[in-house]
Amino acid sequence: GQNIDQPTEMTATEGAIVQINCTYQTSGFNGLFWYQQHAGEAPTFLSYNVLDGLEEKGRFSSFLSRSKGYSYLLLKELQMKDSASYLCAAYSLMDSNYQLIWGAGTKLIIKP
Amino acid sequence: KAGVTQTPRYLIKTRGQQVTLSCSPISGHRSVSWYQQTPGQGLQFLFEYFSETQRNKGNFPGRFSGRQFSNSRSEMNVSTLELGDSALYLCASSPDRGPGQPQHFGDGTRLSIL
């Protein structure tokens, strides 16, 4: 079956580094997205990984290992505004159609 | 460039009623997808429309339907509302279909069923 797992909640300290993991089991995998969603707001695009390795974008980096079915989002120099839910989503081939399978999201709480 | 616009933002209905939600995608975006979001469940895919045709459908009952117009605007309809339909309904648009196309989300319509 199609499945994506990520921790429900994480807590980190302002200025620190946090890694949010995402594991997936999907057929016809063709890339993984990370989105950020602040409470009461729309999800916003952070990154897309299709090849193995690390992609860095400012304070945020995303890593993918296709062989392990594993990705993580790394947030550096944490700021209070980074308190949000982080959603990972994998493209899966289902019934000849690509469909995004979403994780339930990781709520990140930043403490001063 | 205007983002994805969803109307209304909030809606209260009672069991058995029906509801229509509207989504205007980013100008030039041809693919529109609909999702249901509930606490702890993540985003559940409802359907995707492209060029006025439903291209993909999630695992929801037939009470959930949608359509897309020639200007790419989309509507979603839910009939015979149930208490479990209370959720945030999100619409997302992308320029085209297929892997690698980031989806741009609207702020959603929060539907409450009494």
PDB file of C-alpha atoms in Angstrom:
ATOM      1  CA  GLY A   1       0.000   0.000   0.000  1.00  0.00           C
ATOM      2  CA  GLN A   2       0.883   3.670  -0.075  1.00  0.00           C
ATOM      3  CA  ASN A   3       2.115   5.099   3.195  1.00  0.00           C
ATOM      4  CA  ILE A   4       3.951   8.145   4.486  1.00  0.00           C
ATOM      5  CA  ASP A   5       5.108   8.563   8.078  1.00  0.00           C
ATOM      6  CA  GLN A   6       6.418  11.609   9.884  1.00  0.00           C
ATOM      7  CA  PRO A   7       6.541  12.479  13.598  1.00  0.00           C
ATOM      8  CA  THR A   8       3.419  14.140  14.943  1.00  0.00           C
ATOM      9  CA  GLU A   9       5.145  16.870  16.925  1.00  0.00           C
ATOM     10  CA  MET A  10       8.638  18.171  17.631  1.00  0.00           C
ATOM     11  CA  THR A  11       9.987  20.892  19.901  1.00  0.00           C
ATOM     12  CA  ALA A  12      13.177  22.897  19.341  1.00  0.00           C
ATOM     13  CA  THR A  13      14.866  26.006  20.675  1.00  0.00           C
ATOM     14  CA  GLU A  14      15.236  29.319  18.868  1.00  0.00           C
ATOM     15  CA  GLY A  15      18.624  29.495  17.126  1.00  0.00           C
ATOM     16  CA  ALA A  16      19.094  25.720  17.093  1.00  0.00           C
ATOM     17  CA  ILE A  17      18.873  23.127  14.282  1.00  0.00           C
ATOM     18  CA  VAL A  18      16.065  20.604  13.834  1.00  0.00           C
ATOM     19  CA  GLN A  19      15.633  17.673  11.450  1.00  0.00           C
ATOM     20  CA  ILE A  20      12.166  16.474  10.505  1.00  0.00           C
ATOM     21  CA  ASN A  21      12.095  12.959   9.073  1.00  0.00           C
ATOM     22  CA  CYS A  22       9.717  11.460   6.546  1.00  0.00           C
ATOM     23  CA  THR A  23       9.603   7.823   5.453  1.00  0.00           C
ATOM     24  CA  TYR A  24       7.496   6.620   2.564  1.00  0.00           C
ATOM     25  CA  GLN A  25       6.334   3.435   0.905  1.00  0.00           C
ATOM     26  CA  THR A  26       4.846   4.179  -2.493  1.00  0.00           C
ATOM     27  CA  SER A  27       4.714   2.557  -5.890  1.00  0.00           C
ATOM     28  CA  GLY A  28       6.141   4.374  -8.889  1.00  0.00           C
ATOM     29  CA  PHE A  29       7.824   6.974  -6.692  1.00  0.00           C
ATOM     30  CA  ASN A  30       8.693  10.117  -8.631  1.00  0.00           C
ATOM     31  CA  GLY A  31       9.710  12.813  -6.186  1.00  0.00           C
ATOM     32  CA  LEU A  32       8.971  14.223  -2.745  1.00  0.00           C
ATOM     33  CA  PHE A  33       7.689  17.652  -1.679  1.00  0.00           C
ATOM     34  CA  TRP A  34       8.001  19.522   1.583  1.00  0.00           C
ATOM     35  CA  TYR A  35       5.441  22.172   2.489  1.00  0.00           C
ATOM     36  CA  GLN A  36       5.103  24.535   5.440  1.00  0.00           C
ATOM     37  CA  GLN A  37       1.700  25.318   6.899  1.00  0.00           C
ATOM     38  CA  HIS A  38       1.139  27.943   9.582  1.00  0.00           C
ATOM     39  CA  ALA A  39      -1.985  27.536  11.682  1.00  0.00           C
ATOM     40  CA  GLY A  40      -5.045  28.770   9.810  1.00  0.00           C
ATOM     41  CA  GLU A  41      -3.109  29.348   6.603  1.00  0.00           C
ATOM     42  CA  ALA A  42      -2.513  27.585   3.289  1.00  0.00           C
ATOM     43  CA  PRO A  43       0.420  25.190   2.843  1.00  0.00           C
ATOM     44  CA  THR A  44       3.337  26.845   1.043  1.00  0.00           C
ATOM     45  CA  PHE A  45       5.938  25.078  -1.094  1.00  0.00           C
ATOM     46  CA  LEU A  46       9.403  24.605   0.419  1.00  0.00           C
ATOM     47  CA  SER A  47      11.259  22.046  -1.698  1.00  0.00           C
ATOM     48  CA  TYR A  48      11.048  19.223  -4.191  1.00  0.00           C
ATOM     49  CA  ASN A  49      13.557  16.344  -4.340  1.00  0.00           C
ATOM     50  CA  VAL A  50      13.616  13.797  -7.119  1.00  0.00           C
ATOM     51  CA  LEU A  51      17.274  12.733  -7.046  1.00  0.00           C
ATOM     52  CA  ASP A  52      19.221  11.390  -4.085  1.00  0.00           C
ATOM     53  CA  GLY A  53      21.119  13.944  -2.073  1.00  0.00           C
ATOM     54  CA  LEU A  54      20.863  17.203  -0.242  1.00  0.00           C
ATOM     55  CA  GLU A  55      19.366  20.382  -1.645  1.00  0.00           C
ATOM     56  CA  GLU A  56      20.015  23.589   0.247  1.00  0.00           C
ATOM     57  CA  LYS A  57      17.868  26.675   0.115  1.00  0.00           C
ATOM     58  CA  GLY A  58      18.912  29.278   2.658  1.00  0.00           C
ATOM     59  CA  ARG A  59      18.181  28.115   6.198  1.00  0.00           C
ATOM     60  CA  PHE A  60      16.208  25.129   4.894  1.00  0.00           C
ATOM     61  CA  SER A  61      17.680  21.970   3.324  1.00  0.00           C
ATOM     62  CA  SER A  62      15.973  18.805   2.138  1.00  0.00           C
ATOM     63  CA  PHE A  63      17.500  15.366   1.698  1.00  0.00           C
ATOM     64  CA  LEU A  64      16.283  12.313  -0.194  1.00  0.00           C
ATOM     65  CA  SER A  65      17.362   8.672  -0.264  1.00  0.00           C
ATOM     66  CA  ARG A  66      15.258   6.781  -2.809  1.00  0.00           C
ATOM     67  CA  SER A  67      16.768   3.418  -1.912  1.00  0.00           C
ATOM     68  CA  LYS A  68      15.787   3.863   1.746  1.00  0.00           C
ATOM     69  CA  GLY A  69      12.427   5.544   1.137  1.00  0.00           C
ATOM     70  CA  TYR A  70      13.546   8.361   3.381  1.00  0.00           C
ATOM     71  CA  SER A  71      13.675  12.136   3.370  1.00  0.00           C
ATOM     72  CA  TYR A  72      14.341  14.833   5.897  1.00  0.00           C
ATOM     73  CA  LEU A  73      13.897  18.573   6.161  1.00  0.00           C
ATOM     74  CA  LEU A  74      16.673  20.395   8.018  1.00  0.00           C
ATOM     75  CA  LEU A  75      15.968  23.809   9.495  1.00  0.00           C
ATOM     76  CA  LYS A  76      18.919  25.856  10.745  1.00  0.00           C
ATOM     77  CA  GLU A  77      19.100  28.992  12.908  1.00  0.00           C
ATOM     78  CA  LEU A  78      15.534  28.458  14.015  1.00  0.00           C
ATOM     79  CA  GLN A  79      13.309  31.503  14.372  1.00  0.00           C
ATOM     80  CA  MET A  80      10.009  31.813  16.215  1.00  0.00           C
ATOM     81  CA  LYS A  81       8.240  32.234  12.868  1.00  0.00           C
ATOM     82  CA  ASP A  82       9.316  28.685  11.938  1.00  0.00           C
ATOM     83  CA  SER A  83       6.670  27.366  14.338  1.00  0.00           C
ATOM     84  CA  ALA A  84       4.341  25.622  11.901  1.00  0.00           C
ATOM     85  CA  SER A  85       3.358  22.226  10.568  1.00  0.00           C
ATOM     86  CA  TYR A  86       5.655  20.663   7.984  1.00  0.00           C
ATOM     87  CA  LEU A  87       4.077  18.315   5.451  1.00  0.00           C
ATOM     88  CA  CYS A  88       5.872  15.833   3.240  1.00  0.00           C
ATOM     89  CA  ALA A  89       4.189  14.441   0.152  1.00  0.00           C
ATOM     90  CA  ALA A  90       5.368  11.803  -2.332  1.00  0.00           C
ATOM     91  CA  TYR A  91       4.355  11.343  -5.915  1.00  0.00           C
ATOM     92  CA  SER A  92       3.028   7.828  -6.411  1.00  0.00           C
ATOM     93  CA  LEU A  93       1.792   6.075  -9.535  1.00  0.00           C
ATOM     94  CA  MET A  94      -1.744   4.831  -8.888  1.00  0.00           C
ATOM     95  CA  ASP A  95      -4.011   3.433 -11.586  1.00  0.00           C
ATOM     96  CA  SER A  96      -1.834   4.931 -14.341  1.00  0.00           C
ATOM     97  CA  ASN A  97      -2.053   8.359 -12.737  1.00  0.00           C
ATOM     98  CA  TYR A  98       0.432  10.209 -10.604  1.00  0.00           C
ATOM     99  CA  GLN A  99      -1.039  11.248  -7.297  1.00  0.00           C
ATOM    100  CA  LEU A 100       0.427  13.045  -4.299  1.00  0.00           C
ATOM    101  CA  ILE A 101       0.323  11.009  -1.093  1.00  0.00           C
ATOM    102  CA  TRP A 102       0.545  13.278   1.951  1.00  0.00           C
ATOM    103  CA  GLY A 103       1.899  12.681   5.416  1.00  0.00           C
ATOM    104  CA  ALA A 104      -0.182  13.861   8.374  1.00  0.00           C
ATOM    105  CA  GLY A 105       2.306  16.648   9.071  1.00  0.00           C
ATOM    106  CA  THR A 106       4.806  17.403  11.835  1.00  0.00           C
ATOM    107  CA  LYS A 107       3.903  20.245  14.179  1.00  0.00           C
ATOM    108  CA  LEU A 108       7.110  22.097  15.062  1.00  0.00           C
ATOM    109  CA  ILE A 109       7.083  24.172  18.243  1.00  0.00           C
ATOM    110  CA  ILE A 110       9.905  26.683  18.703  1.00  0.00           C
ATOM    111  CA  LYS A 111      10.700  27.795  22.238  1.00  0.00           C
ATOM    112  CA  PRO A 112      12.676  30.920  23.140  1.00  0.00           C
TER     113      PRO A 112
ATOM    114  CA  LYS B   1       0.111  37.807  -9.576  1.00  0.00           C
ATOM    115  CA  ALA B   2      -2.971  36.904  -7.538  1.00  0.00           C
ATOM    116  CA  GLY B   3      -2.843  33.643  -5.648  1.00  0.00           C
ATOM    117  CA  VAL B   4      -5.406  30.882  -5.471  1.00  0.00           C
ATOM    118  CA  THR B   5      -8.728  32.253  -4.248  1.00  0.00           C
ATOM    119  CA  GLN B   6     -11.289  30.120  -2.462  1.00  0.00           C
ATOM    120  CA  THR B   7     -14.777  31.204  -1.498  1.00  0.00           C
ATOM    121  CA  PRO B   8     -16.373  31.230   0.924  1.00  0.00           C
ATOM    122  CA  ARG B   9     -13.786  31.131   3.726  1.00  0.00           C
ATOM    123  CA  TYR B  10     -16.211  29.781   6.300  1.00  0.00           C
ATOM    124  CA  LEU B  11     -19.468  27.884   5.974  1.00  0.00           C
ATOM    125  CA  ILE B  12     -21.891  26.387   8.453  1.00  0.00           C
ATOM    126  CA  LYS B  13     -24.401  23.814   7.255  1.00  0.00           C
ATOM    127  CA  THR B  14     -26.650  21.173   8.767  1.00  0.00           C
ATOM    128  CA  ARG B  15     -26.788  17.452   8.057  1.00  0.00           C
ATOM    129  CA  GLY B  16     -28.515  16.550   4.826  1.00  0.00           C
ATOM    130  CA  GLN B  17     -27.874  19.861   3.115  1.00  0.00           C
ATOM    131  CA  GLN B  18     -25.596  20.337   0.147  1.00  0.00           C
ATOM    132  CA  VAL B  19     -22.789  22.810  -0.414  1.00  0.00           C
ATOM    133  CA  THR B  20     -20.779  24.239  -3.316  1.00  0.00           C
ATOM    134  CA  LEU B  21     -17.259  25.562  -2.851  1.00  0.00           C
ATOM    135  CA  SER B  22     -15.432  27.684  -5.395  1.00  0.00           C
ATOM    136  CA  CYS B  23     -11.777  27.943  -6.409  1.00  0.00           C
ATOM    137  CA  SER B  24     -10.099  30.392  -8.765  1.00  0.00           C
ATOM    138  CA  PRO B  25      -6.578  29.210  -9.659  1.00  0.00           C
ATOM    139  CA  ILE B  26      -3.549  31.349 -10.345  1.00  0.00           C
ATOM    140  CA  SER B  27      -3.813  32.889 -13.798  1.00  0.00           C
ATOM    141  CA  GLY B  28      -2.351  30.523 -16.382  1.00  0.00           C
ATOM    142  CA  HIS B  29      -2.599  27.459 -14.155  1.00  0.00           C
ATOM    143  CA  ARG B  30      -4.595  24.696 -15.788  1.00  0.00           C
ATOM    144  CA  SER B  31      -4.560  21.968 -13.146  1.00  0.00           C
ATOM    145  CA  VAL B  32      -6.756  22.246 -10.061  1.00  0.00           C
ATOM    146  CA  SER B  33      -6.779  19.717  -7.220  1.00  0.00           C
ATOM    147  CA  TRP B  34      -9.037  19.528  -4.186  1.00  0.00           C
ATOM    148  CA  TYR B  35      -8.119  18.198  -0.747  1.00  0.00           C
ATOM    149  CA  GLN B  36      -9.852  17.596   2.550  1.00  0.00           C
ATOM    150  CA  GLN B  37      -7.803  18.369   5.664  1.00  0.00           C
ATOM    151  CA  THR B  38      -8.788  17.210   9.134  1.00  0.00           C
ATOM    152  CA  PRO B  39      -6.694  17.296  12.340  1.00  0.00           C
ATOM    153  CA  GLY B  40      -4.352  14.332  12.500  1.00  0.00           C
ATOM    154  CA  GLN B  41      -5.357  13.005   9.066  1.00  0.00           C
ATOM    155  CA  GLY B  42      -3.281  15.160   6.804  1.00  0.00           C
ATOM    156  CA  LEU B  43      -4.393  16.093   3.348  1.00  0.00           C
ATOM    157  CA  GLN B  44      -6.743  13.636   1.702  1.00  0.00           C
ATOM    158  CA  PHE B  45      -6.915  13.916  -2.083  1.00  0.00           C
ATOM    159  CA  LEU B  46     -10.405  14.406  -3.513  1.00  0.00           C
ATOM    160  CA  PHE B  47      -9.920  14.969  -7.235  1.00  0.00           C
ATOM    161  CA  GLU B  48      -7.914  16.730  -9.911  1.00  0.00           C
ATOM    162  CA  TYR B  49      -9.238  18.648 -12.903  1.00  0.00           C
ATOM    163  CA  PHE B  50      -7.372  19.620 -16.036  1.00  0.00           C
ATOM    164  CA  SER B  51      -8.841  21.110 -19.202  1.00  0.00           C
ATOM    165  CA  GLU B  52     -12.358  20.786 -17.789  1.00  0.00           C
ATOM    166  CA  THR B  53     -11.952  17.021 -17.291  1.00  0.00           C
ATOM    167  CA  GLN B  54     -11.561  15.054 -14.090  1.00  0.00           C
ATOM    168  CA  ARG B  55      -8.175  13.347 -14.478  1.00  0.00           C
ATOM    169  CA  ASN B  56      -7.751  11.760 -11.090  1.00  0.00           C
ATOM    170  CA  LYS B  57      -9.993  10.839  -8.193  1.00  0.00           C
ATOM    171  CA  GLY B  58      -9.352   9.969  -4.559  1.00  0.00           C
ATOM    172  CA  ASN B  59     -11.186   7.527  -2.356  1.00  0.00           C
ATOM    173  CA  PHE B  60     -14.274   9.560  -1.456  1.00  0.00           C
ATOM    174  CA  PRO B  61     -17.950   8.661  -1.881  1.00  0.00           C
ATOM    175  CA  GLY B  62     -19.980   9.866  -4.833  1.00  0.00           C
ATOM    176  CA  ARG B  63     -21.502  12.614  -2.664  1.00  0.00           C
ATOM    177  CA  PHE B  64     -18.331  14.537  -3.456  1.00  0.00           C
ATOM    178  CA  SER B  65     -18.194  15.879  -6.993  1.00  0.00           C
ATOM    179  CA  GLY B  66     -16.592  18.699  -8.868  1.00  0.00           C
ATOM    180  CA  ARG B  67     -16.171  20.415 -12.174  1.00  0.00           C
ATOM    181  CA  GLN B  68     -13.889  22.801 -13.962  1.00  0.00           C
ATOM    182  CA  PHE B  69     -14.835  25.603 -16.297  1.00  0.00           C
ATOM    183  CA  SER B  70     -13.122  26.795 -19.454  1.00  0.00           C
ATOM    184  CA  ASN B  71     -11.344  29.566 -17.509  1.00  0.00           C
ATOM    185  CA  SER B  72      -9.897  26.873 -15.181  1.00  0.00           C
ATOM    186  CA  ARG B  73     -12.041  27.958 -12.251  1.00  0.00           C
ATOM    187  CA  SER B  74     -13.323  24.954 -10.335  1.00  0.00           C
ATOM    188  CA  GLU B  75     -16.211  24.120  -8.047  1.00  0.00           C
ATOM    189  CA  MET B  76     -16.641  21.289  -5.603  1.00  0.00           C
ATOM    190  CA  ASN B  77     -20.025  20.056  -4.466  1.00  0.00           C
ATOM    191  CA  VAL B  78     -20.897  17.901  -1.486  1.00  0.00           C
ATOM    192  CA  SER B  79     -24.443  16.571  -1.226  1.00  0.00           C
ATOM    193  CA  THR B  80     -26.292  15.057   1.743  1.00  0.00           C
ATOM    194  CA  LEU B  81     -23.810  16.480   4.210  1.00  0.00           C
ATOM    195  CA  GLU B  82     -22.719  14.353   7.161  1.00  0.00           C
ATOM    196  CA  LEU B  83     -21.118  15.411  10.448  1.00  0.00           C
ATOM    197  CA  GLY B  84     -17.854  13.789   9.319  1.00  0.00           C
ATOM    198  CA  ASP B  85     -17.642  16.188   6.394  1.00  0.00           C
ATOM    199  CA  SER B  86     -16.609  18.965   8.764  1.00  0.00           C
ATOM    200  CA  ALA B  87     -13.117  19.875   7.590  1.00  0.00           C
ATOM    201  CA  LEU B  88     -10.921  22.404   5.852  1.00  0.00           C
ATOM    202  CA  TYR B  89     -11.260  22.037   2.084  1.00  0.00           C
ATOM    203  CA  LEU B  90      -8.206  23.170   0.188  1.00  0.00           C
ATOM    204  CA  CYS B  91      -7.836  23.881  -3.481  1.00  0.00           C
ATOM    205  CA  ALA B  92      -4.430  23.854  -5.170  1.00  0.00           C
ATOM    206  CA  SER B  93      -3.404  24.854  -8.673  1.00  0.00           C
ATOM    207  CA  SER B  94      -0.354  24.154 -10.794  1.00  0.00           C
ATOM    208  CA  PRO B  95       0.632  25.209 -14.300  1.00  0.00           C
ATOM    209  CA  ASP B  96       0.410  21.697 -15.672  1.00  0.00           C
ATOM    210  CA  ARG B  97      -0.079  18.088 -14.597  1.00  0.00           C
ATOM    211  CA  GLY B  98       2.401  15.512 -13.484  1.00  0.00           C
ATOM    212  CA  PRO B  99       5.337  15.060 -11.134  1.00  0.00           C
ATOM    213  CA  GLY B 100       7.487  18.026 -10.245  1.00  0.00           C
ATOM    214  CA  GLN B 101       4.709  20.589 -10.503  1.00  0.00           C
ATOM    215  CA  PRO B 102       4.552  22.435  -7.148  1.00  0.00           C
ATOM    216  CA  GLN B 103       0.988  22.971  -6.035  1.00  0.00           C
ATOM    217  CA  HIS B 104      -0.069  26.431  -4.909  1.00  0.00           C
ATOM    218  CA  PHE B 105      -2.764  26.369  -2.275  1.00  0.00           C
ATOM    219  CA  GLY B 106      -5.617  28.664  -1.446  1.00  0.00           C
ATOM    220  CA  ASP B 107      -6.489  29.540   2.168  1.00  0.00           C
ATOM    221  CA  GLY B 108      -9.285  26.992   2.125  1.00  0.00           C
ATOM    222  CA  THR B 109     -12.946  26.853   3.031  1.00  0.00           C
ATOM    223  CA  ARG B 110     -13.667  25.752   6.580  1.00  0.00           C
ATOM    224  CA  LEU B 111     -16.899  23.761   6.534  1.00  0.00           C
ATOM    225  CA  SER B 112     -18.707  23.022   9.769  1.00  0.00           C
ATOM    226  CA  ILE B 113     -21.656  20.645   9.860  1.00  0.00           C
ATOM    227  CA  LEU B 114     -24.100  20.972  12.739  1.00  0.00           C
TER     228      LEU B 114
END
